[in-house]
Structures are given as structure tokens and as C-alpha cells.
Short mmCIF file of C-alpha atoms in Angstrom, two decimals:
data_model
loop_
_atom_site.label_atom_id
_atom_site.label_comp_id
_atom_site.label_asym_id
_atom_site.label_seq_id
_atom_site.Cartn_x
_atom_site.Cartn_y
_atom_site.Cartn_z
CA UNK A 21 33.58 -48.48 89.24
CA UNK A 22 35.16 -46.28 86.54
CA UNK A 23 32.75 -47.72 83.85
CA UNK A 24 29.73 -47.14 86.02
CA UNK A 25 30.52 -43.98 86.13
CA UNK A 26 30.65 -43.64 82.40
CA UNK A 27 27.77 -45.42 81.94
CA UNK A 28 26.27 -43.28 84.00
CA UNK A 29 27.14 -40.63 82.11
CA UNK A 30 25.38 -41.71 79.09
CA UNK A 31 22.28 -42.79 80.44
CA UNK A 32 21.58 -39.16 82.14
CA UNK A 33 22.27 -37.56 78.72
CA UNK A 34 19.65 -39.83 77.10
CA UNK A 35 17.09 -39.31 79.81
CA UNK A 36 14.16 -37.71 79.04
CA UNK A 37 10.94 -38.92 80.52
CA UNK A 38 8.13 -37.12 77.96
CA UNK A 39 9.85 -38.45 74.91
CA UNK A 40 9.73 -42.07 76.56
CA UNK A 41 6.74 -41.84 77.40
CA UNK A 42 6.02 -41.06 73.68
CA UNK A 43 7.82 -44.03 72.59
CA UNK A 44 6.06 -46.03 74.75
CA UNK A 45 3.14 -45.17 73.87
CA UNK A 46 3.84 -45.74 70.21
CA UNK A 47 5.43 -49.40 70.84
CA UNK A 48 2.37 -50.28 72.67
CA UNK A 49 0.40 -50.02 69.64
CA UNK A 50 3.21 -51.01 67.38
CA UNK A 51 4.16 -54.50 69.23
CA UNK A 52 0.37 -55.56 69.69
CA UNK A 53 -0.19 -55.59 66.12
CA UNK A 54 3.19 -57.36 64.68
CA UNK A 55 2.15 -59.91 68.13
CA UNK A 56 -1.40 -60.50 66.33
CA UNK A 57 0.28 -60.67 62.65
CA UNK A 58 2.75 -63.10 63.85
CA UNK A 59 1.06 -65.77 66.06
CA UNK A 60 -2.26 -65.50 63.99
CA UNK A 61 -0.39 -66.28 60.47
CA UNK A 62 0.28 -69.78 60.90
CA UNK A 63 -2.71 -70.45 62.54
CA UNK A 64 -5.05 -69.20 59.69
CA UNK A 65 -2.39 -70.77 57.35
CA UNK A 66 -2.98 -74.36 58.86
CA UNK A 67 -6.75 -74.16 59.33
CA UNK A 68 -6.50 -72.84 55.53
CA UNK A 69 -4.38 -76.29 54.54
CA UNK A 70 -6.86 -78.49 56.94
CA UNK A 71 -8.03 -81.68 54.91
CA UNK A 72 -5.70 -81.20 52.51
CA UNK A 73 -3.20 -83.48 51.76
CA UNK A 74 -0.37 -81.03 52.22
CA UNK A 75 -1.48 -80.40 55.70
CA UNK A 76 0.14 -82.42 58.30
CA UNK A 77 3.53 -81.38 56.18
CA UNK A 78 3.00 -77.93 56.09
CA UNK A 79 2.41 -77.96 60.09
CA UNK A 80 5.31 -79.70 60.60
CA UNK A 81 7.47 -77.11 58.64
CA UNK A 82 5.83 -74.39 60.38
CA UNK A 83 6.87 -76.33 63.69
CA UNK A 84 10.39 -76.68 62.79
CA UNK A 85 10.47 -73.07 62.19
CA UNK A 86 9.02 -72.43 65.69
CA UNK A 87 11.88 -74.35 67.16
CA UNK A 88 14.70 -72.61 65.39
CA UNK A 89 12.89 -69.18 66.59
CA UNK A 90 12.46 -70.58 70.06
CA UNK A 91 15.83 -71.72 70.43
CA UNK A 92 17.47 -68.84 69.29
CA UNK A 93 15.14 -66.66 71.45
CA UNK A 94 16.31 -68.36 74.41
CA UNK A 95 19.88 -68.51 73.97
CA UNK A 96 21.05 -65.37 72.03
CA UNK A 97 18.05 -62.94 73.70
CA UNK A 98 16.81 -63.96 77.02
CA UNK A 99 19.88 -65.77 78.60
CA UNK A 100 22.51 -62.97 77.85
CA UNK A 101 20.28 -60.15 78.93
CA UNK A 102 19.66 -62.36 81.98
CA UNK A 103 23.62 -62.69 82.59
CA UNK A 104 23.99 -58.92 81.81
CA UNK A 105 21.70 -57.71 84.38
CA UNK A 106 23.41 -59.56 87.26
CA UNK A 107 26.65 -59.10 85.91
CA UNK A 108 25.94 -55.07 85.83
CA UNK A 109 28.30 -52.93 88.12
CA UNK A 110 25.61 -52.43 90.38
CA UNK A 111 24.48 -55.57 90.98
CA UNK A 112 27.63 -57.68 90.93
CA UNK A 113 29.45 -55.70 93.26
CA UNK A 114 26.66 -56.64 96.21
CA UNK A 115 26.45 -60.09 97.92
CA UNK A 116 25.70 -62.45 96.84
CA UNK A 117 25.60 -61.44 93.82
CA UNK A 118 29.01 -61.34 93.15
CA UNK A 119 30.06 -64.83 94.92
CA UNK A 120 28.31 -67.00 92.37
CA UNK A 121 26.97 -67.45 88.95
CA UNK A 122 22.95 -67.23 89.81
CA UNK A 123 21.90 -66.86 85.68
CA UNK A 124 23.51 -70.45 84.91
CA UNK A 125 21.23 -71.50 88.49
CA UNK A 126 18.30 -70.86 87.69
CA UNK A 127 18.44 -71.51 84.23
CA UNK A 128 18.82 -74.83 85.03
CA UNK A 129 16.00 -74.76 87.61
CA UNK A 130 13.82 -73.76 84.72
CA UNK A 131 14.89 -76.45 82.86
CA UNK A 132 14.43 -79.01 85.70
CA UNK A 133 11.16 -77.43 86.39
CA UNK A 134 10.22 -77.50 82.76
CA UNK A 135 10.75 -81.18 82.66
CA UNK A 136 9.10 -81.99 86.27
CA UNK A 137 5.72 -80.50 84.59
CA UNK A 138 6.90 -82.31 81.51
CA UNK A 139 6.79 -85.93 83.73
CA UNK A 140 3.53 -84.92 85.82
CA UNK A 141 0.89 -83.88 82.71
CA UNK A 142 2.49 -86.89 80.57
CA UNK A 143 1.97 -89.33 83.73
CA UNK A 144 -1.65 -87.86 84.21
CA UNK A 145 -2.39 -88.28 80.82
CA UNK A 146 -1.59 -91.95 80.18
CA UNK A 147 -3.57 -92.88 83.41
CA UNK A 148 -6.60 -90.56 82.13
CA UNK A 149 -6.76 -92.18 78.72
CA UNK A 150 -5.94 -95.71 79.66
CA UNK A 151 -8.22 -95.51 82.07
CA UNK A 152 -11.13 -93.90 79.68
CA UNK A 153 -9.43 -96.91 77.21
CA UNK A 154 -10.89 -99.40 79.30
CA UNK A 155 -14.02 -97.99 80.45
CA UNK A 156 -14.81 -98.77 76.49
CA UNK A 157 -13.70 -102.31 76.25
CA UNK A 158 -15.58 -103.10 79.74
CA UNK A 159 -18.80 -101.73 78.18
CA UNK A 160 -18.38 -103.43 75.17
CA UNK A 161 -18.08 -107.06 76.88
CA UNK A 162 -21.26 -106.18 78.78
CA UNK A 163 -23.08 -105.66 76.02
CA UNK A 164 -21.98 -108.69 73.82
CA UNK A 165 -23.40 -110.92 77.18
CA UNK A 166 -26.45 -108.77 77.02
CA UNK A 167 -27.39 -108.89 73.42
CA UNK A 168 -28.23 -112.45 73.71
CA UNK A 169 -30.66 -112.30 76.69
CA UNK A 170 -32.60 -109.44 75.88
CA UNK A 171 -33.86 -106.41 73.71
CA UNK A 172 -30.96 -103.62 73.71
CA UNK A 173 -31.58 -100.25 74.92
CA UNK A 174 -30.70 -96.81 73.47
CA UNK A 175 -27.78 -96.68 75.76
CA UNK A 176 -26.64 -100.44 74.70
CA UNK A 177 -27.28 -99.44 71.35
CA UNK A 178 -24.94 -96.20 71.49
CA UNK A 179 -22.29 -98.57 73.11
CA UNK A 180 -22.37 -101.82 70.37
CA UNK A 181 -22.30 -98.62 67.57
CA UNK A 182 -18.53 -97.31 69.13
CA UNK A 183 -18.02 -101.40 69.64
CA UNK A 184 -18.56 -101.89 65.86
CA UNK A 185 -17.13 -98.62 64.57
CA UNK A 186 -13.64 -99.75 66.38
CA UNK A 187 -13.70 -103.71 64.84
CA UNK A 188 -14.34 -102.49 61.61
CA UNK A 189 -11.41 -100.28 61.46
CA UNK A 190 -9.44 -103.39 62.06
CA UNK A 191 -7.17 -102.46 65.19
CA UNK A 192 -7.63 -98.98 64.78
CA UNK A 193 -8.82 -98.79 68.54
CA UNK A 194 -5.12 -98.67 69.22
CA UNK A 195 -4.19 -96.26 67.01
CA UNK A 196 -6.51 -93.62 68.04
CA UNK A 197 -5.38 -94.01 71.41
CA UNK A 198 -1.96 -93.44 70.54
CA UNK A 199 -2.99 -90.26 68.08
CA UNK A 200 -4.94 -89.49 71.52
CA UNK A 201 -1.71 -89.46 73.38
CA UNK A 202 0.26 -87.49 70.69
CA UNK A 203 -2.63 -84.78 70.03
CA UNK A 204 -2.60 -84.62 74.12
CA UNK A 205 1.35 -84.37 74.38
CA UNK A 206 1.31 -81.48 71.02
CA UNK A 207 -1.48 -79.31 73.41
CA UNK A 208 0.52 -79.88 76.75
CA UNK A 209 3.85 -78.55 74.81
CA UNK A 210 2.39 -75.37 73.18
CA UNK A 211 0.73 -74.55 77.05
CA UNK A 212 4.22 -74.89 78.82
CA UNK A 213 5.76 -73.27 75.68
CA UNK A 214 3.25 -70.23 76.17
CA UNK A 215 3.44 -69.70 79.56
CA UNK A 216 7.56 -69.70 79.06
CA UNK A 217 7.22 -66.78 76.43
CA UNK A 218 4.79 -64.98 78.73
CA UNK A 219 7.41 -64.79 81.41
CA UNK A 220 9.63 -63.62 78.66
CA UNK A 221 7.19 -61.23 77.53
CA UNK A 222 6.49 -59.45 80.64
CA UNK A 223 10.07 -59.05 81.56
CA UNK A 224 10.63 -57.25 78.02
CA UNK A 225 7.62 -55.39 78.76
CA UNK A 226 8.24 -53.94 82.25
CA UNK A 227 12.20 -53.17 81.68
CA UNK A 228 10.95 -50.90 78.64
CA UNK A 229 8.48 -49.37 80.53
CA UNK A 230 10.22 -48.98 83.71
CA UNK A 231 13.26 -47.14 81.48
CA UNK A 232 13.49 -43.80 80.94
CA UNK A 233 16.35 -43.72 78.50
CA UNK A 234 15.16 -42.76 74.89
CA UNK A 235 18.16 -44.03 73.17
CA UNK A 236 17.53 -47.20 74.36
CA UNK A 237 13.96 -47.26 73.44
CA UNK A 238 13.96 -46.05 70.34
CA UNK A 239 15.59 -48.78 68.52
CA UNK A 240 13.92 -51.25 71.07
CA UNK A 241 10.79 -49.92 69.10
CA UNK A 242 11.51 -51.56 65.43
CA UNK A 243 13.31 -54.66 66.84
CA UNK A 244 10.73 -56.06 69.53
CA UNK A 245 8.21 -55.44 66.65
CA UNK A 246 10.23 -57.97 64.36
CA UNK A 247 11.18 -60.12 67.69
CA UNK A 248 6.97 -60.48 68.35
CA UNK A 249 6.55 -61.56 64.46
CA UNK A 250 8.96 -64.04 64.64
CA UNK A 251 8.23 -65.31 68.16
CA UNK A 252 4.57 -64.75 67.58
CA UNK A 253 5.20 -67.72 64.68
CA UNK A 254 6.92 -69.78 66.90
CA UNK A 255 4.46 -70.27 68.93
CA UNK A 256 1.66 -70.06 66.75
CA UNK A 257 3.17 -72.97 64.93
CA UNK A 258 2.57 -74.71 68.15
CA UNK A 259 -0.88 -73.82 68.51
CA UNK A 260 -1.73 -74.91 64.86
CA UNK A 261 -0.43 -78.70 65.56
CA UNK A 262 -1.79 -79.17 68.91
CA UNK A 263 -5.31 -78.98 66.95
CA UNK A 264 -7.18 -76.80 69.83
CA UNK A 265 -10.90 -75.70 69.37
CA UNK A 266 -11.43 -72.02 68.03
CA UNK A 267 -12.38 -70.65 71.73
CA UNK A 268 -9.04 -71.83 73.25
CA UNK A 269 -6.97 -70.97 70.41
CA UNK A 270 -8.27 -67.30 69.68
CA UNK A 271 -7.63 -66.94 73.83
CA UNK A 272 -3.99 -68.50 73.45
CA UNK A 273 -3.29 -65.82 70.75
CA UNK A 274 -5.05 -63.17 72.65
CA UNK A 275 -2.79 -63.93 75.72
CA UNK A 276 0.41 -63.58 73.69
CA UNK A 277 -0.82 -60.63 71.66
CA UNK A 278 -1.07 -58.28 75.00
CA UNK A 279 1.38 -59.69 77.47
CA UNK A 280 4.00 -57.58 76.42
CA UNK A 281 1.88 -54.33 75.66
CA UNK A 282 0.68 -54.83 79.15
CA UNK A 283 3.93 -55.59 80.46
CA UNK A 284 4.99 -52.09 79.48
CA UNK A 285 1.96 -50.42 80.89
CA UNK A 286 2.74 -52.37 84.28
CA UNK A 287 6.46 -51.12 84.06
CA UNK A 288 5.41 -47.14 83.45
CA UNK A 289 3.19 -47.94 86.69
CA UNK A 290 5.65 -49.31 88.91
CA UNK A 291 8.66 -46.11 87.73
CA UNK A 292 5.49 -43.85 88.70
CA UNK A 293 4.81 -45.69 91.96
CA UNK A 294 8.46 -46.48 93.18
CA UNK A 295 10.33 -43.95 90.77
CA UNK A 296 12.98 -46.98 90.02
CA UNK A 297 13.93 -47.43 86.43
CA UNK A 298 15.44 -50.22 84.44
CA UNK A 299 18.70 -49.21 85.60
CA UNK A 300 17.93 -49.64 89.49
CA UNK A 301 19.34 -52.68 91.32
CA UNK A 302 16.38 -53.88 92.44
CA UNK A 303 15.03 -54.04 89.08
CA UNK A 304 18.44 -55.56 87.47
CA UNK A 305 18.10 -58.45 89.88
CA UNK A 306 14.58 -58.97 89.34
CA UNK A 307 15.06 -59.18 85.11
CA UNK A 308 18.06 -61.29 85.56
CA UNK A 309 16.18 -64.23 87.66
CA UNK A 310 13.20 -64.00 85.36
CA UNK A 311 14.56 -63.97 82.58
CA UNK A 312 17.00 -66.99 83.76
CA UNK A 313 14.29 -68.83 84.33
CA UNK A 314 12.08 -68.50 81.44
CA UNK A 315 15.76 -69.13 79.57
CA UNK A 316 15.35 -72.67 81.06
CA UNK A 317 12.42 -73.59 80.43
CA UNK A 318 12.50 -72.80 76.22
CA UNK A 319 15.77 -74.41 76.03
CA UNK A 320 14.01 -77.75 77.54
CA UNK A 321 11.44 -77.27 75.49
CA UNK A 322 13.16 -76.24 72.36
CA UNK A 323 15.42 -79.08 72.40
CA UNK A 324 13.44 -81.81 73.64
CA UNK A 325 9.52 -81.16 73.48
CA UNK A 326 10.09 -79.76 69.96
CA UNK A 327 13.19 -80.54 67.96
CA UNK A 328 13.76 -84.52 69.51
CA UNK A 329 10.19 -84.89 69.21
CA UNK A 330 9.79 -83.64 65.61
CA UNK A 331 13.42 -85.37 64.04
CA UNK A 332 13.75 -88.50 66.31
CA UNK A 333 10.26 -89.84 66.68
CA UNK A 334 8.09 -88.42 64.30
CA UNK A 335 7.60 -91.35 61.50
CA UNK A 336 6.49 -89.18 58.81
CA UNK A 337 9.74 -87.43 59.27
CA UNK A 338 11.50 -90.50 59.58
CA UNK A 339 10.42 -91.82 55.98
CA UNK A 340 10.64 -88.95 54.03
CA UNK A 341 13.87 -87.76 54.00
CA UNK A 342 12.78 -84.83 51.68
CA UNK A 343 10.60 -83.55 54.16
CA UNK A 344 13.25 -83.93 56.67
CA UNK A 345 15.86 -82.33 54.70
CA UNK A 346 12.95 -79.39 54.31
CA UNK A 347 12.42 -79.51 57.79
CA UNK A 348 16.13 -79.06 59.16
CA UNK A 349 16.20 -75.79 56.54
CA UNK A 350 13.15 -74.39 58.20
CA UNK A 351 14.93 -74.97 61.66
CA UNK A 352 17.94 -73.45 60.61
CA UNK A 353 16.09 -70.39 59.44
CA UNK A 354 13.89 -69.73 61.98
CA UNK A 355 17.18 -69.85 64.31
CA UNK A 356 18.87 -67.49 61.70
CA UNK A 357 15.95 -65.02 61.34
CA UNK A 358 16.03 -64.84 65.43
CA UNK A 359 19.55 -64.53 65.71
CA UNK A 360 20.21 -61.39 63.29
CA UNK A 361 17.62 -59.63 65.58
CA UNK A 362 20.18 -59.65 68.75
CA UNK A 363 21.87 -56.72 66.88
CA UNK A 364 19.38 -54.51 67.58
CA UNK A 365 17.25 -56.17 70.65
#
């Protein structure tokens, strides 16, 4: 109780609501544009190497990258400022609070729920396209029986045309299914890997602008606008594999650009409404089991929807052991780069 005294003590001699609000006001601006320079970059930067034969490497770097950022995002930034807010005096001294460790809980309930959506979409889509897979080979018998017997129609004729294209490719009916599955399984990852960050980046959002403690803030300013680049890349990486059409992919950025930006807005409403800050209990508890659980669900998909995916089943990895040498460096960066930024945020 001694310490929350003196941190009490500091944080009323740092208080001063106008100059927050200032800073806020400035980091709004300041975090939406490093958001849009950092998820848009490898996005333009893929569509830039499309059809060239450098392109399915250079994605795959820029992936690698992703997962180092991810990673480290989830285990140096979100999961100890999820521990520290339910470990703070105020909290832990409460039941239940105090009786058992809820971070490492729901952490794993992220990750567990992570994977249950994981199971569900991948189950959904094998049914979907095996089913659509044999819709095809059921039309094409038809028409072989029909050709015989009688004149073919335009809709015959549109069938024996996707008959044809898929013998002449010798097999290749099966491998576009399976590049069906992957491209399918690359979209599913950077949706679940979005809406992860966006619980991440609302819980940044509101504690800054629920705080009233310019001390805090103003370093907060310059680090969350390096944490957005780098995150921003991460999952923009994502977005450039998973090969999505320009409507959903300018709305994918769009949502990450202003989720934290609005986040902050939403938390200078609610201290304005309720008059709690990001130093109230209620508050604490609510950052530490958010922030738990978005903890869970990058680590799953860090680890296995990105990093196993990428160096244990990807064959152009697997027979190039320059580009997986390449790839490992761009892993360990993007973890580095992430990591250096928990000094300051």
C-alpha cells in the first residue's frame, strides 16, 4: 500500500487535463498517418511486384516480417501490460483478483478461441469448395452424354469450354483446388489476424484517452506512432498474400488506420461521461482482460497460422533454402524492430 501511495504521488503531479487533451489531439493525427504509411506500404509494394517473377518471394519476406512483428507485439506489448493492469495495487488487492492468475486465463481462452474459429472457417471451406469441386465434374459428365444426342446449347457450350480448359492443363483441376484452399486459408488468417489487432488497438486507444497523465502521454506519442508502422506492416503483409480485391483491401486498411484514433476519441468520451481515468479499477480490469485476450489470439496466430504455415509447409520455402535462410532474417527482424519499441511503449 506504501507504493500506491507513491505512485499516487506521481501521477497527481503529472496531471493536467488541457495539456492531455493537447496531446491527444496531436496523436490522433499523428498515429492515423504512420497507421496508413505502415499497412499501405506493403500492399502497394506487392501489387507493384505482381506478375513479376520476384513476386510470390517478395510476399513471403514481407510475411515473415509480419510474424516477427506480430509475435513480438503480443508477447513483449500486449501480454505484460495485460499482467500489469491486474497485478496493479488497486486491482490485485480486491477479490478475485488477487486469488488467481486471470492474464495467463484468458490468454489461453484467446488462444483456444483463436483456434476454434481456426477449425470452423477451415471445415466450412473444404465442404464449400469440394462441394463447388463436384458440381463441375457432374456437369461435365452430363454434357459428354449429351454431345452425342444432340446440338449443344450456350449453357452446354460454357460448361464443355471449363471441361476442356481443365484436361488440357493436364491435372491441373487439382491443383487449382488446392491453390483455392490455400488463397482461402491466407484470407481467413489476415481476417482473424485483423480483428486480433483491432482489439489491441482499441484498448491502446481508450487507456490513452481515458488518461490524464501528460508524462505518460507524451512519450506514448512518438512510440505508438513507430508501434502502428511496424504493426501496420504486419498486417499489411497479410493482406498483400491473401490476394483480396481492391474494395476489401482499401476497407481492411481503412479499419486498421482509425481503430486506434477512434479508440482514443471513445476513451476522452467515456473520462468525460464517467470521470474514470486509466488509473481507475474499473478501467485496470477492463485493459487487463482485453488485452489478455487479444494476447491469445496473435500468439495462435503468430505461431501457427503464420510462422508453421510459412517454414513447415510452404514448398517454395522448403526448396530454397536461400529464401528460407532470407526468410528466418526477416522474422528475426521484424521481432527485433518490435521488441526495442517496449522501451518506450
Amino acid at each position: 500500500m506504501a507504493a500506491c501511495g507513491a505512485d499516487t504521488a506521481r501521477t497527481l503531479a503529472c496531471r493536467d487535463g488541457h495539456a492531455a487533451a493537447q496531446l491527444k489531439l496531436i496523436s490522433i493525427a499523428v498515429i492515423f498517418i504512420t497507421s496508413v504509411v505502415g499497412i499501405t506500404s506493403p500492399v502497394l509494394l506487392a501489387r507493384h511486384f505482381q506478375g513479376k517473377p520476384a513476386y510470390d518471394r517478395a510476399t513471403l519476406i514481407i510475411k515473415c516480417f509480419a510474424a516477427g512483428v506480430i509475435l513480438s507485439t503480443s508477447l513483449v506489448h500486449v501480454l505484460p501490460d495485460a499482467f500489469a493492469a491486474l497485478a496493479d495495487c488497486h486491482v490485485a488487492s480486491r477479490h478475485p483478483w488477487k486469488d488467481y492468475p486471470f492474464s495467463g486465463l484468458i490468454t489461453m481462452i484467446g488462444a483456444i478461441a483463436a483456434l476454434l474459429v481456426d477449425l470452423t472457417a477451415s471445415a466450412h471451406m473444404e465442404s464449400h469448395s469440394t462441394h463447388a469441386h463436384g458440381q463441375y465434374e457432374v456437369l461435365s459428365v452430363s454434357t459428354q452424354e449429351e454431345l452425342g444426342t444432340k446440338k449443344s446449347s450456350p449453357i452446354e457450350l460454357k460448361v464443355e469450354s471449363v471441361e476442356g480448359a481443365v484436361s488440357d492443363s493436364g491435372g491441373g483441376d487439382s491443383h487449382s483446388h488446392e491453390e483455392m484452399i490455400i488463397r482461402l486459408k491466407q484470407r481467413l488468417v489476415s481476417q482473424v489476424l485483423e480483428i486480433g489487432i483491432i482489439f489491441h488497438s482499441v484498448i491502446i486507444g481508450v487507456t490513452m484517452g481515458m488518461s490524464q497523465n501528460q508524462c505518460t502521454i507524451r512519450p506514448l506519442v512518438a512510440a505508438l506512432a513507430f508501434h502502428q508502422i511496424f504493426e501496420g506492416m504486419g498486417l499489411g503483409g497479410c493482406i498483400a498474400q491473401a490476394g483480396f480485391t481492391f474494395g476489401t483491401t482499401a476497407y481492411m486498411c481503412f479499419m486498421f488506420a482509425v481503430t486506434t484514433p477512434m479508440g482514443i476519441v471513445l476513451g476522452m468520451i467515456l473520462f468525460s461521461v464517467t470521470g474514470y481515468d486509466d488509473s481507475s479499477t474499473n478501467a485496470l480490469i477492463l485493459e487487463g482482460l482485453l488485452g489478455s485476450f487479444s494476447s491469445g489470439i496473435l500468439i495462435y496466430m503468430a505461431l501457427v497460422d503464420l510462422i508453421a504455415l510459412d517454414f513447415f509447409h510452404n514448398k517454395m520455402m522448403s526448396s530454397n533454402s536461400w529464401l528460407r535462410k532470407t526468410s528466418f532474417t526477416a522474422l528475426v527482424l521484424g521481432s527485433i524492430s518490435m521488441s526495442i519499441l517496449a522501451l518506450w511503449a
